[in-house]
Coordinates of C-alpha atoms and ligand atoms in Angstrom, one line a residue:
X1 CA -6.6 30.8 41.2
X2 CA -8.1 27.7 39.8
X3 CA -8.6 27.4 36.0
X4 CA -11.4 24.9 35.8
X5 CA -14.8 26.2 34.8
X6 CA -18.0 24.5 34.1
X7 CA -19.0 24.8 30.4
X8 CA -22.4 26.4 29.8
X9 CA -25.0 24.3 28.1
X10 CA -24.7 26.0 24.8
X11 CA -20.9 25.2 24.6
X12 CA -21.5 21.6 25.6
X13 CA -24.1 21.2 22.9
X14 CA -21.8 22.7 20.3
X15 CA -19.1 20.2 21.2
X16 CA -21.6 17.3 21.0
X17 CA -22.8 18.7 17.7
X18 CA -19.2 18.3 16.4
X19 CA -19.4 14.6 17.1
X20 CA -23.0 13.8 16.3
X21 CA -23.6 16.1 13.3
X22 CA -20.3 16.6 11.6
X23 CA -22.0 17.3 8.3
X24 CA -25.5 17.7 6.8
X25 CA -25.9 14.0 6.0
X26 CA -25.5 13.3 9.7
X27 CA -28.4 15.7 10.5
X28 CA -30.5 13.9 7.9
X29 CA -29.6 10.6 9.4
X30 CA -30.5 11.6 13.0
X31 CA -33.8 13.1 12.0
X32 CA -34.8 10.1 9.9
X33 CA -33.8 7.8 12.7
X34 CA -36.0 9.7 15.1
X35 CA -38.9 9.3 12.7
X36 CA -38.3 5.6 12.4
X37 CA -38.1 5.3 16.2
X38 CA -41.4 7.1 16.3
X39 CA -43.0 4.4 14.3
X40 CA -43.5 6.4 11.1
X41 CA -45.0 4.7 8.0
X42 CA -44.0 7.6 5.7
X43 CA -41.0 9.9 5.9
X44 CA -40.6 12.8 3.5
X45 CA -37.2 14.4 3.2
X46 CA -36.4 17.6 1.4
X47 CA -33.0 19.2 1.2
X48 CA -31.6 22.3 -0.5
X49 CA -28.2 23.7 -0.9
X50 CA -26.5 20.4 0.1
X51 CA -28.4 20.5 3.3
X52 CA -26.7 23.6 4.5
X53 CA -29.5 25.9 3.3
X54 CA -32.3 23.6 4.6
X55 CA -33.2 20.1 5.6
X56 CA -36.8 19.1 6.2
X57 CA -37.9 15.8 7.6
X58 CA -41.6 15.1 8.1
X59 CA -43.0 11.9 9.5
X60 CA -46.4 10.5 10.4
X61 CA -45.2 8.9 13.6
X62 CA -46.3 9.2 17.2
X63 CA -45.5 12.9 17.6
X64 CA -44.3 14.4 20.9
X65 CA -46.6 15.4 23.8
X66 CA -46.7 19.2 24.4
X67 CA -45.1 18.9 27.8
X68 CA -42.2 16.8 26.4
X69 CA -41.3 19.1 23.5
X70 CA -38.8 21.3 25.4
X71 CA -37.5 18.3 27.2
X72 CA -36.7 16.6 23.9
X73 CA -34.5 19.5 23.0
X74 CA -32.4 19.2 26.1
X75 CA -29.2 17.3 26.2
X76 CA -29.4 13.7 27.4
X77 CA -33.2 13.8 27.3
X78 CA -34.4 10.6 25.7
X79 CA -37.6 8.6 25.8
X80 CA -35.7 5.5 24.7
X81 CA -33.6 4.3 27.6
X82 CA -33.8 5.2 31.3
X83 CA -30.7 3.7 32.8
X84 CA -27.3 2.5 31.6
X85 CA -28.2 -1.1 31.7
X86 CA -30.7 -0.5 29.0
X87 CA -27.8 0.1 26.6
X88 CA -27.1 -3.5 26.3
X89 CA -30.5 -4.3 24.8
X90 CA -31.4 -1.1 23.1
X91 CA -33.3 -1.7 19.8
X92 CA -34.2 1.9 18.9
X93 CA -31.8 3.7 16.6
X94 CA -31.4 6.7 19.0
X95 CA -30.7 6.5 22.6
X96 CA -28.3 9.2 23.7
X97 CA -30.7 12.1 23.6
X98 CA -28.1 14.3 21.9
X99 CA -29.2 14.8 18.3
X100 CA -31.9 17.4 18.6
X101 CA -30.1 19.7 21.1
X102 CA -26.9 19.4 19.1
X103 CA -28.6 20.2 15.8
X104 CA -30.6 23.1 17.4
X105 CA -27.3 24.6 18.8
X106 CA -25.8 24.9 15.3
X107 CA -28.8 26.0 13.1
X108 CA -32.2 27.6 13.1
X109 CA -34.4 24.7 13.9
X110 CA -38.2 24.6 13.8
X111 CA -40.0 21.6 15.2
X112 CA -43.7 21.1 14.9
X113 CA -45.4 18.1 16.2
X114 CA -48.8 16.7 17.2
X115 CA -49.8 13.4 18.7
X116 CA -52.7 11.9 16.8
X117 CA -55.1 12.0 19.8
X118 CA -54.3 15.6 20.7
X119 CA -56.3 18.5 19.4
X120 CA -53.5 21.0 19.2
X121 CA -49.9 20.5 18.3
X122 CA -46.7 22.4 19.4
X123 CA -44.2 24.5 17.6
X124 CA -40.8 25.5 18.8
X125 CA -38.2 27.5 17.1
X126 CA -34.6 27.6 18.2
X127 CA -31.8 29.8 16.9
X128 CA -28.3 28.6 17.8
X129 CA -29.6 27.0 21.0
X130 CA -31.9 29.8 22.1
X131 CA -35.7 29.4 22.1
X132 CA -37.2 32.2 20.0
X133 CA -40.7 30.8 19.7
X134 CA -42.8 28.2 21.5
X135 CA -46.5 27.6 21.6
X136 CA -49.5 25.8 20.4
X137 CA -49.7 25.1 16.7
X138 CA -52.1 23.4 14.3
X139 CA -50.4 20.7 12.2
X140 CA -50.8 17.2 10.9
X141 CA -50.3 14.3 13.3
X142 CA -46.6 13.4 13.4
X143 CA -43.5 15.5 13.5
X144 CA -41.8 17.9 11.1
X145 CA -38.3 19.2 11.8
X146 CA -36.9 22.0 9.7
X147 CA -33.2 22.8 10.0
X148 CA -32.1 26.0 8.3
X149 CA -28.7 27.6 7.9
X150 CA -26.9 24.7 9.4
X151 CA -23.5 25.6 11.0
X152 CA -24.2 29.4 10.5
X153 CA -22.8 30.0 14.0
X154 CA -19.9 27.6 13.7
X155 CA -17.7 28.9 10.9
X156 CA -15.0 26.3 11.5
X157 CA -17.5 23.5 10.8
X158 CA -19.0 25.2 7.9
X159 CA -15.5 25.5 6.3
X160 CA -15.1 21.8 6.8
X161 CA -18.1 20.9 4.6
X162 CA -17.5 20.0 1.0
X163 CA -19.2 21.3 -2.2
X164 CA -23.0 21.3 -2.4
X165 CA -22.8 18.4 -4.8
X166 CA -20.6 16.3 -2.5
X167 CA -22.8 17.0 0.6
X168 CA -26.0 16.2 -1.5
X169 CA -24.4 12.9 -2.6
X170 CA -23.8 11.9 1.0
X171 CA -27.3 12.8 2.0
X172 CA -28.7 10.7 -0.9
X173 CA -26.5 7.8 0.1
X174 CA -27.7 8.1 3.7
X175 CA -31.3 8.1 2.7
X176 CA -30.9 5.2 0.4
X177 CA -29.3 3.1 3.1
X178 CA -32.0 4.0 5.6
X179 CA -34.7 3.2 3.0
X180 CA -33.0 -0.2 2.4
X181 CA -33.1 -0.8 6.1
X182 CA -36.8 -0.2 6.4
X183 CA -38.8 -1.5 3.4
X184 CA -41.9 -1.2 5.5
X185 CA -41.6 2.6 5.5
X186 CA -42.3 4.8 2.4
X187 CA -39.5 7.3 1.9
X188 CA -39.3 10.2 -0.4
X189 CA -36.3 12.4 -1.0
X190 CA -36.3 15.6 -2.9
X191 CA -33.2 17.6 -3.6
X192 CA -33.6 21.3 -4.5
X193 CA -37.3 20.5 -5.2
X194 CA -36.6 17.6 -7.5
X195 CA -37.6 14.1 -6.5
X196 CA -34.7 11.7 -6.4
X197 CA -36.0 8.7 -4.6
X198 CA -39.4 7.2 -3.6
X199 CA -39.9 3.9 -2.1
X200 CA -43.2 2.1 -1.8
X201 CA -43.1 1.1 1.9
X202 CA -44.7 -2.3 0.9
X203 CA -42.2 -4.3 3.0
X204 CA -40.5 -5.8 -0.1
X205 CA -36.7 -5.3 0.2
X206 CA -36.3 -6.2 -3.4
X207 CA -38.6 -3.3 -4.5
X208 CA -36.4 -0.9 -2.5
X209 CA -33.3 -2.3 -4.2
X210 CA -35.0 -1.8 -7.5
X211 CA -35.8 1.9 -6.6
X212 CA -32.3 2.6 -5.3
X213 CA -30.1 0.8 -7.8
X214 CA -32.3 0.7 -10.9
X215 CA -33.9 -2.1 -12.8
X216 CA -30.9 -3.5 -14.7
X217 CA -28.8 -3.7 -11.6
X218 CA -31.5 -5.1 -9.4
X219 CA -31.8 -8.1 -11.7
X220 CA -28.3 -9.1 -10.7
X221 CA -29.1 -9.4 -7.0
X222 CA -29.4 -12.9 -5.5
X223 CA -31.5 -13.6 -2.5
X224 CA -29.8 -14.8 0.7
X225 CA -31.3 -16.4 3.7
X226 CA -29.2 -18.2 6.3
X227 CA -29.6 -19.3 9.9
X228 CA -26.5 -20.0 11.9
X229 CA -25.9 -20.8 15.5
X230 CA -24.9 -17.2 16.5
X231 CA -26.8 -15.1 14.0
X232 CA -29.1 -15.1 11.0
X233 CA -28.4 -13.3 7.7
X234 CA -30.9 -12.3 5.1
X235 CA -31.0 -9.9 2.1
X236 CA -29.4 -9.9 -1.3
X237 CA -25.9 -10.2 -2.7
X238 CA -25.0 -9.5 -6.3
X239 CA -23.9 -11.8 -9.0
X240 CA -20.2 -11.3 -9.9
X241 CA -21.3 -9.3 -12.9
X242 CA -22.4 -6.4 -10.7
X243 CA -19.1 -6.0 -9.0
X244 CA -17.7 -2.5 -8.7
X245 CA -14.3 -0.9 -8.2
X246 CA -15.3 0.2 -4.6
X247 CA -17.6 -1.0 -1.8
X248 CA -20.2 1.8 -2.1
X249 CA -22.8 -0.7 -3.1
X250 CA -22.5 -2.7 0.1
X251 CA -24.8 -2.1 3.0
X252 CA -24.7 -4.0 6.2
X253 CA -27.3 -3.8 8.9
X254 CA -26.9 -5.2 12.3
X255 CA -30.3 -5.6 13.9
X256 CA -31.6 -3.1 11.3
X257 CA -29.0 -0.5 12.1
X258 CA -26.7 0.5 9.2
X259 CA -23.1 0.1 10.1
X260 CA -19.7 0.0 8.4
X261 CA -17.7 -3.1 9.1
X262 CA -14.4 -4.2 7.5
X263 CA -15.0 -7.5 9.1
X264 CA -18.3 -8.1 7.3
X265 CA -16.9 -6.7 4.0
X266 CA -14.0 -9.1 4.2
X267 CA -16.2 -12.1 4.9
X268 CA -18.3 -11.2 1.9
X269 CA -15.3 -10.7 -0.3
X270 CA -13.9 -14.1 0.7
X271 CA -17.0 -15.8 -0.5
X272 CA -16.5 -14.3 -4.0
X273 CA -12.8 -15.2 -4.0
X274 CA -13.0 -17.5 -7.0
X275 CA -15.6 -15.5 -8.9
X276 CA -14.2 -11.9 -9.0
X277 CA -11.2 -10.3 -10.6
X278 CA -8.9 -8.5 -8.3
X279 CA -10.1 -5.2 -6.8
X280 CA -13.7 -5.8 -7.7
X281 CA -16.3 -5.7 -5.0
X282 CA -19.8 -7.2 -5.0
X283 CA -22.9 -5.4 -4.1
X284 CA -24.8 -6.5 -1.0
X285 CA -27.7 -5.5 1.1
X286 CA -27.4 -7.7 4.2
X287 CA -29.3 -7.9 7.4
X288 CA -27.7 -9.6 10.3
X289 CA -29.8 -10.4 13.3
X290 CA -27.8 -11.1 16.3
X291 CA -28.5 -11.1 20.0
X292 CA -28.0 -7.6 21.2
X293 CA -25.7 -8.7 24.0
X294 CA -23.3 -10.0 21.3
X295 CA -22.7 -6.6 19.8
X296 CA -21.7 -3.2 21.2
X297 CA -23.2 -0.4 19.2
X298 CA -22.0 2.3 21.6
X299 CA -18.4 2.5 20.3
X300 CA -18.7 5.3 17.8
X301 CA -20.3 8.8 18.2
X302 CA -22.6 8.4 15.2
X303 CA -23.0 4.7 15.8
X304 CA -21.4 3.9 12.5
X305 CA -19.3 1.0 13.7
X306 CA -20.0 -1.8 16.1
X307 CA -17.9 -4.3 18.0
X308 CA -18.8 -8.0 18.1
X309 CA -17.9 -10.0 21.1
X310 CA -17.2 -13.1 18.9
X311 CA -15.6 -11.6 15.7
X312 CA -14.3 -14.9 14.4
X313 CA -17.6 -16.6 14.6
X314 CA -19.4 -13.7 13.0
X315 CA -16.9 -13.7 10.1
X316 CA -17.2 -17.4 9.5
X317 CA -21.0 -17.4 9.6
X318 CA -21.4 -14.5 7.3
X319 CA -18.9 -16.1 4.9
X320 CA -20.8 -19.3 5.1
X321 CA -24.1 -17.5 4.4
X322 CA -22.7 -15.7 1.3
X323 CA -21.1 -18.8 0.0
X324 CA -24.3 -20.8 0.3
X325 CA -26.2 -18.2 -1.7
X326 CA -23.5 -18.1 -4.4
X327 CA -23.4 -21.9 -4.6
X328 CA -27.1 -22.0 -4.9
X329 CA -27.4 -19.5 -7.6
X330 CA -24.7 -17.4 -9.1
X331 CA -22.7 -20.0 -10.9
X332 CA -25.7 -21.2 -12.7
X333 CA -29.2 -20.1 -13.7
X334 CA -31.9 -19.3 -11.2
X335 CA -33.8 -22.2 -12.6
X336 CA -31.2 -24.7 -11.7
X337 CA -29.0 -24.3 -8.8
X338 CA -26.2 -26.8 -8.7
X339 CA -24.2 -27.8 -5.6
X340 CA -21.3 -30.0 -5.6
X341 CA -19.9 -31.6 -2.5
X342 CA -16.6 -32.7 -4.0
X343 CA -13.2 -31.1 -3.5
X344 CA -11.4 -29.3 -6.2
X345 CA -8.6 -30.9 -8.3
X346 CA -5.1 -30.7 -7.2
X347 CA -3.3 -27.5 -8.3
X348 CA -0.4 -29.1 -10.1
X349 CA -2.7 -31.0 -12.5
X350 CA -3.5 -27.9 -14.4
X351 CA 0.0 -27.8 -15.8
X352 CA -0.3 -31.1 -17.4
X353 CA -2.7 -29.9 -19.9
X354 CA -2.2 -27.7 -22.9
X355 CA 1.2 -27.3 -24.1
X356 CA 1.5 -25.0 -27.1
X357 CA -0.7 -27.1 -29.3
X358 CA -4.1 -26.5 -27.8
X359 CA -6.2 -29.4 -28.7
X360 CA -3.9 -32.0 -30.1
X361 CA -2.5 -32.9 -26.8
X362 CA -3.2 -36.4 -25.7
X363 CA -4.9 -36.5 -22.4
X364 CA -3.4 -38.4 -19.6
X365 CA -5.5 -40.6 -17.4
X366 CA -6.3 -39.0 -14.1
X367 CA -7.1 -40.6 -10.9
X368 CA -10.2 -38.6 -10.3
X369 CA -13.0 -39.9 -8.2
X370 CA -16.1 -40.0 -10.3
X371 CA -17.6 -36.7 -9.6
X372 CA -20.9 -35.1 -10.3
X373 CA -22.8 -32.1 -9.1
X374 CA -25.7 -32.7 -6.9
X375 CA -28.6 -30.5 -7.6
X376 CA -29.8 -28.3 -4.8
X377 CA -33.2 -29.9 -4.8
X378 CA -31.6 -33.3 -4.1
X379 CA -29.3 -32.2 -1.4
X380 CA -29.2 -28.8 0.2
X381 CA -25.8 -27.8 1.5
X382 CA -25.9 -28.0 5.2
X383 CA -24.9 -24.7 6.9
X384 CA -22.3 -26.4 9.1
X385 CA -19.2 -24.4 9.2
X386 CA -16.9 -27.4 8.9
X387 CA -18.2 -28.1 5.5
X388 CA -17.2 -24.8 4.1
X389 CA -13.9 -25.3 2.7
X390 CA -13.5 -22.7 -0.1
X391 CA -12.1 -25.1 -2.6
X392 CA -15.2 -27.1 -2.4
X393 CA -17.1 -24.7 -4.6
X394 CA -14.7 -25.3 -7.4
X395 CA -15.7 -28.9 -7.7
X396 CA -16.6 -29.3 -11.3
X397 CA -18.2 -32.4 -12.7
X398 CA -16.8 -34.7 -15.4
X399 CA -18.6 -33.6 -18.6
X400 CA -19.3 -35.4 -21.9
X401 CA -20.0 -33.2 -24.9
X402 CA -23.3 -34.1 -26.5
X403 CA -23.4 -31.4 -29.2
X404 CA -22.8 -27.8 -30.0
X405 CA -24.9 -24.6 -30.3
X406 CA -23.7 -22.0 -32.6
X407 CA -21.8 -19.7 -32.1
X408 CA -19.4 -21.1 -29.7
X409 CA -21.3 -23.1 -27.1
X410 CA -20.6 -26.7 -26.2
X411 CA -23.6 -28.7 -24.9
X412 CA -22.6 -31.3 -22.4
X413 CA -23.9 -33.8 -19.9
X414 CA -22.6 -34.7 -16.5
X415 CA -22.5 -38.2 -15.1
X416 CA -25.6 -37.5 -13.1
X417 CA -27.3 -36.2 -16.2
X418 CA -27.3 -32.5 -15.5
X419 CA -27.3 -30.5 -18.7
X420 CA -24.5 -27.9 -19.3
X421 CA -24.0 -25.2 -21.8
X422 CA -20.3 -24.1 -21.9
X423 CA -19.0 -20.9 -23.5
X424 CA -16.0 -22.3 -25.3
X425 CA -14.1 -19.1 -25.5
X426 CA -14.6 -18.2 -21.8
X427 CA -13.7 -21.8 -20.8
X428 CA -10.6 -21.9 -22.9
X429 CA -9.5 -18.5 -21.6
X430 CA -9.7 -19.8 -18.1
X431 CA -7.7 -22.9 -19.0
X432 CA -5.0 -20.9 -20.8
X433 CA -4.8 -18.2 -18.2
X434 CA -4.1 -20.7 -15.4
X435 CA -1.6 -22.6 -17.6
X436 CA 0.3 -19.5 -18.5
X437 CA 0.3 -18.3 -14.9
X438 CA 1.6 -21.7 -13.8
X439 CA 4.5 -21.5 -16.3
X440 CA 5.4 -18.0 -15.2
X441 CA 5.2 -18.7 -11.5
X442 CA 7.2 -21.9 -12.0
X443 CA 9.9 -20.0 -13.9
X444 CA 9.7 -22.3 -16.9
X445 CA 8.0 -20.1 -19.4
X446 CA 9.1 -21.3 -22.9
X447 CA 10.2 -18.2 -24.8
X448 CA 10.8 -18.0 -28.5
X449 CA 12.6 -15.5 -30.7
X450 CA 10.6 -14.0 -33.5
X451 CA 11.2 -12.0 -36.6
X452 CA 11.7 -8.6 -34.9
X453 CA 8.5 -6.7 -34.7
X454 CA 8.7 -2.9 -34.8
X455 CA 6.2 -0.9 -32.6
X456 CA 5.6 2.8 -32.9
X457 CA 3.8 3.9 -29.8
X458 CA 2.3 7.1 -28.5
X459 CA 4.3 8.9 -25.9
X460 CA 2.2 7.7 -22.9
X461 CA 2.2 4.1 -23.9
X462 CA 5.9 4.3 -24.7
X463 CA 6.6 5.8 -21.3
X464 CA 4.6 3.0 -19.6
X465 CA 6.5 0.4 -21.6
X466 CA 9.9 1.9 -20.8
X467 CA 9.0 1.8 -17.1
X468 CA 7.9 -1.8 -17.3
X469 CA 10.4 -3.2 -19.7
X470 CA 11.9 -5.5 -17.1
X471 CA 8.5 -6.8 -16.0
X472 CA 7.5 -7.6 -19.6
X473 CA 10.9 -9.3 -20.1
X474 CA 10.1 -11.6 -17.2
X475 CA 6.9 -12.5 -19.1
X476 CA 8.9 -13.4 -22.2
X477 CA 8.3 -10.2 -24.0
X478 CA 11.7 -8.6 -24.7
X479 CA 11.3 -5.1 -26.0
X480 CA 14.3 -3.1 -27.1
X481 CA 14.2 0.7 -27.3
X482 CA 14.6 1.8 -30.9
X483 CA 14.4 5.5 -30.2
X484 CA 11.7 8.1 -30.3
X485 CA 8.8 6.0 -28.9
X486 CA 9.7 3.1 -31.1
X487 CA 10.4 -0.4 -29.8
X488 CA 11.5 -3.6 -31.3
X489 CA 9.9 -6.8 -29.9
X490 CA 12.4 -9.7 -30.2
X491 CA 10.9 -12.6 -28.2
X492 CA 7.4 -13.8 -27.1
X493 CA 6.2 -16.7 -25.0
X494 CA 6.0 -19.8 -27.1
X495 CA 2.3 -20.2 -26.6
X496 CA 1.7 -16.7 -27.8
X497 CA 3.7 -17.0 -31.0
X498 CA 0.9 -18.0 -33.3
X499 CA -1.4 -15.3 -32.2
X500 CA 1.0 -12.4 -32.3
X501 CA 0.1 -9.4 -34.4
X502 CA 1.0 -5.8 -34.4
X503 CA -2.5 -4.9 -33.1
X504 CA -2.7 -7.5 -30.4
X505 CA 0.7 -6.6 -29.0
X506 CA -0.2 -2.9 -29.0
X507 CA -3.4 -3.6 -27.2
X508 CA -1.5 -5.7 -24.7
X509 CA 1.1 -3.1 -24.0
X510 CA -1.4 -0.3 -23.5
X511 CA -3.7 -2.4 -21.2
X512 CA -1.0 -3.9 -19.1
X513 CA 1.1 -0.8 -19.1
X514 CA -1.6 1.0 -17.2
X515 CA -1.1 -1.3 -14.2
X516 CA 1.1 -0.2 -11.5
X517 CA 2.6 -3.1 -9.7
X518 CA 4.4 -6.1 -11.1
X519 CA 1.7 -8.6 -10.1
X520 CA -1.0 -6.6 -11.9
X521 CA 1.1 -6.2 -15.1
X522 CA 1.6 -10.0 -15.0
X523 CA -2.1 -10.7 -14.5
X524 CA -3.3 -8.3 -17.2
X525 CA -0.7 -9.6 -19.7
X526 CA -1.7 -13.2 -19.0
X527 CA -5.4 -12.3 -19.4
X528 CA -4.7 -10.7 -22.7
X529 CA -2.6 -13.5 -24.0
X530 CA -5.2 -16.1 -22.8
X531 CA -7.9 -14.1 -24.6
X532 CA -6.1 -13.8 -27.8
X533 CA -5.0 -17.4 -27.9
X534 CA -8.3 -18.9 -26.8
X535 CA -10.7 -20.6 -29.2
X536 CA -13.1 -18.1 -30.7
X537 CA -16.9 -18.3 -30.7
X538 CA -16.9 -19.1 -34.4
X539 CA -14.3 -21.8 -34.2
X540 CA -15.9 -25.2 -34.7
X541 CA -14.3 -27.7 -32.4
X542 CA -14.3 -31.4 -33.0
X543 CA -15.8 -33.9 -30.6
X544 CA -12.4 -34.7 -29.2
X545 CA -11.4 -31.1 -28.8
X546 CA -14.6 -30.4 -26.9
X547 CA -14.0 -33.3 -24.6
X548 CA -10.5 -32.1 -24.0
X549 CA -11.6 -28.6 -23.3
X550 CA -14.1 -29.8 -20.7
X551 CA -11.6 -32.0 -19.0
X552 CA -9.1 -29.2 -18.8
X553 CA -11.6 -26.7 -17.6
X554 CA -12.4 -29.1 -14.8
X555 CA -8.8 -29.1 -13.7
X556 CA -8.6 -25.4 -13.2
X557 CA -8.9 -23.6 -9.9
X558 CA -11.8 -21.5 -10.9
X559 CA -13.7 -23.4 -13.6
X560 CA -16.9 -21.3 -13.2
X561 CA -15.6 -18.0 -14.5
X562 CA -13.1 -16.8 -17.1
X563 CA -10.2 -14.6 -15.9
X564 CA -12.3 -11.5 -16.4
X565 CA -15.0 -12.8 -14.1
X566 CA -17.5 -13.8 -16.7
X567 CA -19.3 -17.1 -16.3
X568 CA -18.1 -20.1 -18.3
X569 CA -21.1 -22.5 -17.7
X570 CA -24.8 -22.5 -17.5
X571 CA -26.4 -25.6 -15.8
X572 CA -29.8 -27.1 -16.0
X573 CA -29.9 -29.7 -13.3
X574 CA -31.6 -33.0 -14.2
X575 CA -34.1 -32.3 -11.5
X576 CA -35.0 -28.9 -13.0
X577 CA -35.4 -30.4 -16.4
X578 CA -37.6 -33.2 -15.2
X579 CA -39.7 -30.9 -13.1
X580 CA -40.1 -28.5 -16.1
X581 CA -41.6 -31.4 -18.1
X582 CA -43.7 -32.6 -15.2
X583 CA -41.9 -35.9 -15.0
X584 CA -42.0 -35.8 -11.3
Ligands
LIG1 P1 -32.6 10.1 21.0 O1 -33.1 9.8 19.7 O2 -31.2 9.6 21.2 O3 -33.6 9.8 22.1 P2 -32.9 12.9 20.1 O4 -32.3 14.1 20.6 O5 -32.7 12.5 18.7 O6 -32.4 11.7 21.1 O7 -34.5 13.0 20.5 C1 -34.9 13.2 21.8 C2 -36.3 12.7 22.0 O8 -37.2 13.5 21.2 C3 -36.5 11.3 21.6 O9 -36.1 10.4 22.6 C4 -38.0 11.3 21.3 O10 -38.7 11.0 22.5 C5 -38.3 12.6 20.8 N1 -38.3 12.8 19.4 C6 -37.4 13.2 18.5 N2 -37.8 13.2 17.3 C7 -39.0 12.7 17.2 C8 -40.0 12.4 16.2 N3 -39.7 12.6 14.9 N4 -41.2 11.8 16.6 C9 -41.4 11.6 17.9 N5 -40.6 11.9 18.9 C10 -39.4 12.4 18.6
LIG2 MG1 -32.4 10.5 17.9

């Protein structure tokens, strides 16, 4: 006898539910997307018990005609496409007609809806896929869907859900991203009767960013607007100062649909390459508009991922967009974007500067071309891909010191009369960091014996040091075990000798000891050494020292930030200064 049977509808729906609504946040997403597709101006969301106890989504959209209500709850019933060829150009968020029946099959769902012109509305209640109530119902225009006891009849799925807190966090994240995607819609979210988010629905993306990320963070977002041959990009990306240890603060939208995309994250990260420390990720809210035929949204059950037909081009254009925004604003003040069209210095030149004596070193003459930043107002960077060589951003003008501002700022002027304020400590840190790194990488780190320094460490730091003894030795720091969490330091790099102290070496060992791999220990150690050796804010530098510092900063790979990612310079372009004083 044959073994093949046709599954009944209820089973099919439960299987679909496993794909479409794998957790409460997915239900919230589907319901909100339906509200958006229905043209809602206001969407109120309320959840309790992590969404497992109840989810309520109410909108003021078109509503559903009485005769369509039961249809909407059937599988593959959709008002959004009518044939497969529509898939290529679909602009609505939903299109598979799976969400409502899937949700209804794994919960107790109550849908009430009324079209604005209709006198009466409709209510339908479904328990685990079975209609238990259906009829006329008085209600406000729009649609309200209540989902209670989610997964009550699918214990396996219920078991798979996380704690209430974790599910609530996902729901909040989902609502935040949908709110960012639709600044024209007013969203409100309450969790266990407490309001956690309200957006104005005034079309201003920045206002939504402010609501979602808070005032202090929102100040660090830079606007971005870019038009390329294949796509356009708009939105906000963060200044390096807002970078986080993960990518949670990145939202990408393709034709207004939120998606996750390693490709886009990579493109964004590459734009920050010279501005961010390792493992730090910028925040972003980016909208990419692209011809619907260039992107396939139907590759993932919950439409979380997309496939681009021209990945390389998408990558390059998004990179170019982000770089332009950073070039225009992040390195400098909002008042005075600076853009420079000249290539960076050659790598090897960094090594010629700064032997152990920091400022006494006589500068060699360098065959630089005369270089100066061009202000954005004079010449906008053209968004042609060929012009976007990453190194270009590092071009740094030749600066003449013109004075100082206490504590610790050098005032300087470029050849084309832009005005610069330089943080001498941050700038010096950058110079020393690159010099030290070059020494280490080149294997010619000058090391010096010192009067042995005894270090008594706590057990954890001692353990870390023991594990990394060899790595530290390669950095010129030779520690000898002296027993019982005690070590003797016998050598240090030459450049560090004068700055050595019990405290600084303890700090260095405990910071670098926390790192796991060799490269990170190196980097952390070099950063610490650079920081300790660099001129302090209250050091008064002579004119010659300032001039040397500026020349040396210009020769680094990343002159605009210190090794910790903080800015080194602030620029007021000549154009901005003139315009402020109404000279033009
Ligand atoms: P899809 O969104 O893929 O079409 P759904 O199962 O989510 O499938 O919804 C089925 C249909 O029900 C939709 O095509 C739409 O016509 C209708 N619908 C669902 N939610 C709403 C709503 N909030 N307002 C108006 N119509 C809705
Ligand atoms: Mg839908």
